[in-house]
Amino acid sequence: MGLRLGDAAPNFKAQTSMGDIDLYEYLGNSWGVLFSHPADYTPVCTTELGRTAQLKDEFDKRNVKAIAVSVDSLEQHDGWIKDINETQNTTVNYPIVADSSREVATLYDMIHPNASATATVRSLFVIGPDKAVKLMITYPASTGRNFMEVLRVIDSLQLTAKHSVATPADWKQGEDVIVVPAVSTEDAIKKFPKGVKVVKPYLRYTPQPE
Ligand code: BEZ
């Protein structure tokens, strides 16, 4: 059976464009974004890996380390990184795993045979500091991912890990959040001094804590 939310993210040791790494050591106490792409030297992947590099400050602010994966070799990664830097006006600043043996792809179920027998799909895992899988998304090869959405989910995950809140549809940093059903309205009023707006007994908003 494949990975599910809450499962321990499988650890691995691998060769990467930034040297050999052990995933857990690389992540340390940080959050992680582990994402696969179908192949080096392909257009959509070039934009995705460039975008991730451009967003380094945003990932750093959230204490998140990125790590990319494909089944290409280290030599291919090294050559392609030059193209990414040149065409996307950035510097790739995170490791890309050279997973020619498909060990990582198999551990994370990144090859979906009915989509492609050999290439990884666009899988993305957010891993918490506790090494549990917090988010899994899978996109087809033809659709580049929205990395602002990845950051938005990380904002929600980090907020909801600290407070008894959930985030509504399309929520963005700074907007009102939802009081989780497990907290009574009476307790919510004590817990959230910025106020609680009761729309229905089960639908209660409060300004974002912090
Ligand atoms: C791309 O990254 O552009 C791509 C890769 C595999 C299939 C289709 C597009």
PDB file of C-alpha atoms and ligand atoms in Angstrom:
ATOM      1  CA  MET A   1       0.000   0.000   0.000  1.00  0.00           C
ATOM      2  CA  GLY A   2       1.243   3.517  -0.814  1.00  0.00           C
ATOM      3  CA  LEU A   3       2.017   6.253   1.653  1.00  0.00           C
ATOM      4  CA  ARG A   4      -0.812   8.021   3.426  1.00  0.00           C
ATOM      5  CA  LEU A   5      -1.088  11.254   5.373  1.00  0.00           C
ATOM      6  CA  GLY A   6       0.362  10.861   8.851  1.00  0.00           C
ATOM      7  CA  ASP A   7       2.683   8.006   7.836  1.00  0.00           C
ATOM      8  CA  ALA A   8       6.391   8.322   8.574  1.00  0.00           C
ATOM      9  CA  ALA A   9       8.142   9.653   5.467  1.00  0.00           C
ATOM     10  CA  PRO A  10      10.536   6.885   4.414  1.00  0.00           C
ATOM     11  CA  ASN A  11      14.152   7.841   5.017  1.00  0.00           C
ATOM     12  CA  PHE A  12      16.741   7.267   2.287  1.00  0.00           C
ATOM     13  CA  LYS A  13      20.358   7.892   1.459  1.00  0.00           C
ATOM     14  CA  ALA A  14      20.989   9.125  -2.066  1.00  0.00           C
ATOM     15  CA  GLN A  15      23.392  10.835  -4.430  1.00  0.00           C
ATOM     16  CA  THR A  16      22.274  14.355  -5.204  1.00  0.00           C
ATOM     17  CA  SER A  17      23.478  17.365  -7.121  1.00  0.00           C
ATOM     18  CA  MET A  18      24.766  18.714  -3.777  1.00  0.00           C
ATOM     19  CA  GLY A  19      26.526  15.536  -2.628  1.00  0.00           C
ATOM     20  CA  ASP A  20      25.368  12.421  -0.830  1.00  0.00           C
ATOM     21  CA  ILE A  21      22.542  12.985   1.616  1.00  0.00           C
ATOM     22  CA  ASP A  22      20.487  11.153   4.191  1.00  0.00           C
ATOM     23  CA  LEU A  23      16.981  12.641   3.992  1.00  0.00           C
ATOM     24  CA  TYR A  24      16.397  12.816   7.737  1.00  0.00           C
ATOM     25  CA  GLU A  25      19.827  14.380   8.363  1.00  0.00           C
ATOM     26  CA  TYR A  26      19.286  16.866   5.559  1.00  0.00           C
ATOM     27  CA  LEU A  27      15.924  17.925   6.972  1.00  0.00           C
ATOM     28  CA  GLY A  28      17.034  18.070  10.609  1.00  0.00           C
ATOM     29  CA  ASN A  29      14.301  20.004  12.453  1.00  0.00           C
ATOM     30  CA  SER A  30      13.041  21.685   9.295  1.00  0.00           C
ATOM     31  CA  TRP A  31       9.940  20.992   7.286  1.00  0.00           C
ATOM     32  CA  GLY A  32      10.594  19.350   3.914  1.00  0.00           C
ATOM     33  CA  VAL A  33       9.182  19.515   0.403  1.00  0.00           C
ATOM     34  CA  LEU A  34      10.189  16.393  -1.516  1.00  0.00           C
ATOM     35  CA  PHE A  35       9.029  16.562  -5.118  1.00  0.00           C
ATOM     36  CA  SER A  36       9.545  14.433  -8.202  1.00  0.00           C
ATOM     37  CA  HIS A  37       9.530  15.479 -11.838  1.00  0.00           C
ATOM     38  CA  PRO A  38       9.320  13.274 -14.943  1.00  0.00           C
ATOM     39  CA  ALA A  39      12.658  14.053 -16.550  1.00  0.00           C
ATOM     40  CA  ASP A  40      15.580  16.453 -16.843  1.00  0.00           C
ATOM     41  CA  TYR A  41      15.850  18.668 -19.923  1.00  0.00           C
ATOM     42  CA  THR A  42      12.071  18.988 -20.293  1.00  0.00           C
ATOM     43  CA  PRO A  43      10.249  22.316 -20.438  1.00  0.00           C
ATOM     44  CA  VAL A  44       7.653  22.183 -17.651  1.00  0.00           C
ATOM     45  CA  CYS A  45      10.161  20.650 -15.221  1.00  0.00           C
ATOM     46  CA  THR A  46      12.639  23.407 -16.044  1.00  0.00           C
ATOM     47  CA  THR A  47      10.106  26.037 -14.969  1.00  0.00           C
ATOM     48  CA  GLU A  48       9.122  24.112 -11.816  1.00  0.00           C
ATOM     49  CA  LEU A  49      12.666  23.645 -10.562  1.00  0.00           C
ATOM     50  CA  GLY A  50      13.453  27.268 -11.380  1.00  0.00           C
ATOM     51  CA  ARG A  51      10.371  28.477  -9.522  1.00  0.00           C
ATOM     52  CA  THR A  52      11.340  26.474  -6.445  1.00  0.00           C
ATOM     53  CA  ALA A  53      14.799  28.099  -6.487  1.00  0.00           C
ATOM     54  CA  GLN A  54      13.280  31.576  -6.908  1.00  0.00           C
ATOM     55  CA  LEU A  55      11.100  30.965  -3.839  1.00  0.00           C
ATOM     56  CA  LYS A  56      14.039  30.102  -1.554  1.00  0.00           C
ATOM     57  CA  ASP A  57      13.426  33.116   0.717  1.00  0.00           C
ATOM     58  CA  GLU A  58       9.792  32.061   1.128  1.00  0.00           C
ATOM     59  CA  PHE A  59      10.792  28.486   1.957  1.00  0.00           C
ATOM     60  CA  ASP A  60      13.485  29.742   4.383  1.00  0.00           C
ATOM     61  CA  LYS A  61      10.973  32.007   6.161  1.00  0.00           C
ATOM     62  CA  ARG A  62       8.872  28.931   6.862  1.00  0.00           C
ATOM     63  CA  ASN A  63      11.857  26.749   7.843  1.00  0.00           C
ATOM     64  CA  VAL A  64      11.310  24.495   4.830  1.00  0.00           C
ATOM     65  CA  LYS A  65      13.994  22.644   2.848  1.00  0.00           C
ATOM     66  CA  ALA A  66      13.257  21.559  -0.715  1.00  0.00           C
ATOM     67  CA  ILE A  67      14.591  18.427  -2.380  1.00  0.00           C
ATOM     68  CA  ALA A  68      13.796  17.325  -5.943  1.00  0.00           C
ATOM     69  CA  VAL A  69      13.901  13.808  -7.428  1.00  0.00           C
ATOM     70  CA  SER A  70      13.990  12.239 -10.852  1.00  0.00           C
ATOM     71  CA  VAL A  71      15.338   8.996 -12.231  1.00  0.00           C
ATOM     72  CA  ASP A  72      18.027  10.845 -14.217  1.00  0.00           C
ATOM     73  CA  SER A  73      21.740  10.605 -13.486  1.00  0.00           C
ATOM     74  CA  LEU A  74      23.924  13.029 -11.586  1.00  0.00           C
ATOM     75  CA  GLU A  75      25.633  14.060 -14.842  1.00  0.00           C
ATOM     76  CA  GLN A  76      22.271  14.891 -16.383  1.00  0.00           C
ATOM     77  CA  HIS A  77      21.239  16.892 -13.314  1.00  0.00           C
ATOM     78  CA  ASP A  78      24.506  18.843 -13.358  1.00  0.00           C
ATOM     79  CA  GLY A  79      24.124  19.815 -17.011  1.00  0.00           C
ATOM     80  CA  TRP A  80      20.426  20.636 -16.708  1.00  0.00           C
ATOM     81  CA  ILE A  81      20.904  22.812 -13.602  1.00  0.00           C
ATOM     82  CA  LYS A  82      22.991  25.161 -15.773  1.00  0.00           C
ATOM     83  CA  ASP A  83      20.048  25.460 -18.171  1.00  0.00           C
ATOM     84  CA  ILE A  84      17.585  26.063 -15.315  1.00  0.00           C
ATOM     85  CA  ASN A  85      19.796  28.797 -13.881  1.00  0.00           C
ATOM     86  CA  GLU A  86      20.202  30.415 -17.278  1.00  0.00           C
ATOM     87  CA  THR A  87      16.601  30.254 -18.483  1.00  0.00           C
ATOM     88  CA  GLN A  88      14.810  30.909 -15.181  1.00  0.00           C
ATOM     89  CA  ASN A  89      17.179  33.644 -13.943  1.00  0.00           C
ATOM     90  CA  THR A  90      17.941  31.865 -10.718  1.00  0.00           C
ATOM     91  CA  THR A  91      20.408  29.565  -9.012  1.00  0.00           C
ATOM     92  CA  VAL A  92      19.223  26.099  -8.077  1.00  0.00           C
ATOM     93  CA  ASN A  93      19.926  26.126  -4.365  1.00  0.00           C
ATOM     94  CA  TYR A  94      18.576  22.751  -3.175  1.00  0.00           C
ATOM     95  CA  PRO A  95      19.570  19.144  -3.945  1.00  0.00           C
ATOM     96  CA  ILE A  96      18.191  17.094  -6.821  1.00  0.00           C
ATOM     97  CA  VAL A  97      18.312  13.346  -6.135  1.00  0.00           C
ATOM     98  CA  ALA A  98      19.790  11.214  -8.927  1.00  0.00           C
ATOM     99  CA  ASP A  99      17.451   8.253  -8.544  1.00  0.00           C
ATOM    100  CA  SER A 100      18.622   6.063 -11.454  1.00  0.00           C
ATOM    101  CA  SER A 101      18.003   2.970  -9.299  1.00  0.00           C
ATOM    102  CA  ARG A 102      14.424   4.212  -8.618  1.00  0.00           C
ATOM    103  CA  GLU A 103      14.851   3.530  -4.923  1.00  0.00           C
ATOM    104  CA  VAL A 104      13.299   6.838  -3.860  1.00  0.00           C
ATOM    105  CA  ALA A 105      10.656   6.698  -6.597  1.00  0.00           C
ATOM    106  CA  THR A 106       9.596   3.272  -5.327  1.00  0.00           C
ATOM    107  CA  LEU A 107       9.634   4.220  -1.635  1.00  0.00           C
ATOM    108  CA  TYR A 108       7.366   7.195  -2.382  1.00  0.00           C
ATOM    109  CA  ASP A 109       5.281   5.478  -5.107  1.00  0.00           C
ATOM    110  CA  MET A 110       6.260   8.160  -7.617  1.00  0.00           C
ATOM    111  CA  ILE A 111       6.016   5.935 -10.701  1.00  0.00           C
ATOM    112  CA  HIS A 112       2.437   5.431 -11.832  1.00  0.00           C
ATOM    113  CA  PRO A 113       2.710   2.765 -14.542  1.00  0.00           C
ATOM    114  CA  ASN A 114      -0.508   3.713 -16.326  1.00  0.00           C
ATOM    115  CA  ALA A 115       0.833   7.254 -16.744  1.00  0.00           C
ATOM    116  CA  SER A 116       4.417   6.277 -17.582  1.00  0.00           C
ATOM    117  CA  ALA A 117       6.261   3.006 -17.106  1.00  0.00           C
ATOM    118  CA  THR A 118       9.596   4.686 -16.489  1.00  0.00           C
ATOM    119  CA  ALA A 119       9.251   8.329 -15.463  1.00  0.00           C
ATOM    120  CA  THR A 120       8.153   9.686 -12.106  1.00  0.00           C
ATOM    121  CA  VAL A 121       4.925  11.683 -12.086  1.00  0.00           C
ATOM    122  CA  ARG A 122       4.829  15.104 -10.400  1.00  0.00           C
ATOM    123  CA  SER A 123       4.471  13.900  -6.819  1.00  0.00           C
ATOM    124  CA  LEU A 124       4.991  16.311  -3.951  1.00  0.00           C
ATOM    125  CA  PHE A 125       5.212  15.510  -0.255  1.00  0.00           C
ATOM    126  CA  VAL A 126       5.342  17.979   2.595  1.00  0.00           C
ATOM    127  CA  ILE A 127       7.152  16.384   5.527  1.00  0.00           C
ATOM    128  CA  GLY A 128       6.827  17.816   9.029  1.00  0.00           C
ATOM    129  CA  PRO A 129       9.664  18.249  11.548  1.00  0.00           C
ATOM    130  CA  ASP A 130       8.335  15.025  13.136  1.00  0.00           C
ATOM    131  CA  LYS A 131       9.054  13.320   9.746  1.00  0.00           C
ATOM    132  CA  ALA A 132       5.373  12.552   9.191  1.00  0.00           C
ATOM    133  CA  VAL A 133       3.790  13.109   5.777  1.00  0.00           C
ATOM    134  CA  LYS A 134       1.576  16.215   6.022  1.00  0.00           C
ATOM    135  CA  LEU A 135       0.558  16.743   2.391  1.00  0.00           C
ATOM    136  CA  MET A 136       0.638  14.663  -0.790  1.00  0.00           C
ATOM    137  CA  ILE A 137      -0.228  16.033  -4.201  1.00  0.00           C
ATOM    138  CA  THR A 138       0.119  14.398  -7.603  1.00  0.00           C
ATOM    139  CA  TYR A 139       0.041  16.243 -10.900  1.00  0.00           C
ATOM    140  CA  PRO A 140       0.332  14.839 -14.421  1.00  0.00           C
ATOM    141  CA  ALA A 141       3.454  15.453 -16.499  1.00  0.00           C
ATOM    142  CA  SER A 142       1.697  18.060 -18.630  1.00  0.00           C
ATOM    143  CA  THR A 143       0.728  20.376 -15.747  1.00  0.00           C
ATOM    144  CA  GLY A 144       3.294  22.389 -13.815  1.00  0.00           C
ATOM    145  CA  ARG A 145       2.596  22.745 -10.113  1.00  0.00           C
ATOM    146  CA  ASN A 146       1.572  25.964  -8.377  1.00  0.00           C
ATOM    147  CA  PHE A 147       4.318  26.520  -5.800  1.00  0.00           C
ATOM    148  CA  MET A 148       2.446  29.438  -4.224  1.00  0.00           C
ATOM    149  CA  GLU A 149      -0.248  26.889  -3.378  1.00  0.00           C
ATOM    150  CA  VAL A 150       2.397  24.679  -1.783  1.00  0.00           C
ATOM    151  CA  LEU A 151       3.492  27.641   0.382  1.00  0.00           C
ATOM    152  CA  ARG A 152      -0.141  28.405   1.228  1.00  0.00           C
ATOM    153  CA  VAL A 153      -0.719  24.847   2.451  1.00  0.00           C
ATOM    154  CA  ILE A 154       2.498  24.990   4.493  1.00  0.00           C
ATOM    155  CA  ASP A 155       1.223  28.214   6.106  1.00  0.00           C
ATOM    156  CA  SER A 156      -1.996  26.416   6.979  1.00  0.00           C
ATOM    157  CA  LEU A 157      -0.174  23.327   8.274  1.00  0.00           C
ATOM    158  CA  GLN A 158       2.138  25.404  10.453  1.00  0.00           C
ATOM    159  CA  LEU A 159      -0.732  27.467  11.841  1.00  0.00           C
ATOM    160  CA  THR A 160      -3.048  24.554  12.525  1.00  0.00           C
ATOM    161  CA  ALA A 161      -0.217  22.612  14.193  1.00  0.00           C
ATOM    162  CA  LYS A 162      -0.038  25.357  16.848  1.00  0.00           C
ATOM    163  CA  HIS A 163      -3.642  26.464  17.310  1.00  0.00           C
ATOM    164  CA  SER A 164      -7.050  24.761  17.475  1.00  0.00           C
ATOM    165  CA  VAL A 165      -8.016  26.168  14.104  1.00  0.00           C
ATOM    166  CA  ALA A 166      -8.545  25.029  10.522  1.00  0.00           C
ATOM    167  CA  THR A 167      -8.358  27.168   7.383  1.00  0.00           C
ATOM    168  CA  PRO A 168     -11.286  27.717   5.011  1.00  0.00           C
ATOM    169  CA  ALA A 169     -11.390  27.417   1.228  1.00  0.00           C
ATOM    170  CA  ASP A 170      -8.919  29.711  -0.529  1.00  0.00           C
ATOM    171  CA  TRP A 171      -7.559  30.958   2.820  1.00  0.00           C
ATOM    172  CA  LYS A 172      -4.404  33.000   2.712  1.00  0.00           C
ATOM    173  CA  GLN A 173      -2.004  34.157   5.445  1.00  0.00           C
ATOM    174  CA  GLY A 174      -3.662  36.904   7.525  1.00  0.00           C
ATOM    175  CA  GLU A 175      -7.293  35.992   6.786  1.00  0.00           C
ATOM    176  CA  ASP A 176      -9.836  34.722   9.293  1.00  0.00           C
ATOM    177  CA  VAL A 177      -9.611  31.066  10.259  1.00  0.00           C
ATOM    178  CA  ILE A 178     -12.131  28.502  11.457  1.00  0.00           C
ATOM    179  CA  VAL A 179     -12.491  27.249  15.030  1.00  0.00           C
ATOM    180  CA  VAL A 180     -12.241  23.432  14.949  1.00  0.00           C
ATOM    181  CA  PRO A 181     -15.421  21.525  15.886  1.00  0.00           C
ATOM    182  CA  ALA A 182     -13.710  19.945  18.933  1.00  0.00           C
ATOM    183  CA  VAL A 183     -13.627  23.345  20.686  1.00  0.00           C
ATOM    184  CA  SER A 184     -16.942  24.546  22.167  1.00  0.00           C
ATOM    185  CA  THR A 185     -17.989  28.122  21.440  1.00  0.00           C
ATOM    186  CA  GLU A 186     -17.667  28.888  25.165  1.00  0.00           C
ATOM    187  CA  ASP A 187     -14.048  27.674  25.174  1.00  0.00           C
ATOM    188  CA  ALA A 188     -13.343  29.356  21.830  1.00  0.00           C
ATOM    189  CA  ILE A 189     -14.298  32.744  23.255  1.00  0.00           C
ATOM    190  CA  LYS A 190     -11.735  32.229  26.054  1.00  0.00           C
ATOM    191  CA  LYS A 191      -9.093  30.802  23.717  1.00  0.00           C
ATOM    192  CA  PHE A 192      -9.322  33.406  20.955  1.00  0.00           C
ATOM    193  CA  PRO A 193      -9.256  36.891  22.514  1.00  0.00           C
ATOM    194  CA  LYS A 194      -9.538  38.551  19.078  1.00  0.00           C
ATOM    195  CA  GLY A 195     -13.165  37.340  18.996  1.00  0.00           C
ATOM    196  CA  VAL A 196     -15.300  34.547  17.604  1.00  0.00           C
ATOM    197  CA  LYS A 197     -17.953  35.069  14.944  1.00  0.00           C
ATOM    198  CA  VAL A 198     -20.630  32.352  15.101  1.00  0.00           C
ATOM    199  CA  VAL A 199     -22.297  31.924  11.684  1.00  0.00           C
ATOM    200  CA  LYS A 200     -23.745  28.502  12.572  1.00  0.00           C
ATOM    201  CA  PRO A 201     -23.003  26.472  15.707  1.00  0.00           C
ATOM    202  CA  TYR A 202     -20.544  24.434  13.583  1.00  0.00           C
ATOM    203  CA  LEU A 203     -19.172  27.345  11.506  1.00  0.00           C
ATOM    204  CA  ARG A 204     -17.210  29.756  13.670  1.00  0.00           C
ATOM    205  CA  TYR A 205     -14.532  32.179  12.530  1.00  0.00           C
ATOM    206  CA  THR A 206     -11.797  33.951  14.444  1.00  0.00           C
ATOM    207  CA  PRO A 207      -9.052  36.302  13.250  1.00  0.00           C
ATOM    208  CA  GLN A 208      -5.802  34.465  12.532  1.00  0.00           C
ATOM    209  CA  PRO A 209      -3.929  33.940  15.827  1.00  0.00           C
ATOM    210  CA  GLU A 210      -0.456  35.596  15.943  1.00  0.00           C
TER     211      GLU A 210
HETATM  212  C1  BEZ B   1       7.892  18.706 -19.127  1.00  0.00           C
HETATM  213  O1  BEZ B   1       8.496  18.846 -18.069  1.00  0.00           O
HETATM  214  O2  BEZ B   1       7.769  19.631 -19.915  1.00  0.00           O
HETATM  215  C2  BEZ B   1       7.269  17.401 -19.485  1.00  0.00           C
HETATM  216  C3  BEZ B   1       7.824  16.214 -19.042  1.00  0.00           C
HETATM  217  C4  BEZ B   1       7.247  15.025 -19.418  1.00  0.00           C
HETATM  218  C5  BEZ B   1       6.126  15.027 -20.219  1.00  0.00           C
HETATM  219  C6  BEZ B   1       5.550  16.226 -20.633  1.00  0.00           C
HETATM  220  C7  BEZ B   1       6.127  17.420 -20.266  1.00  0.00           C
END
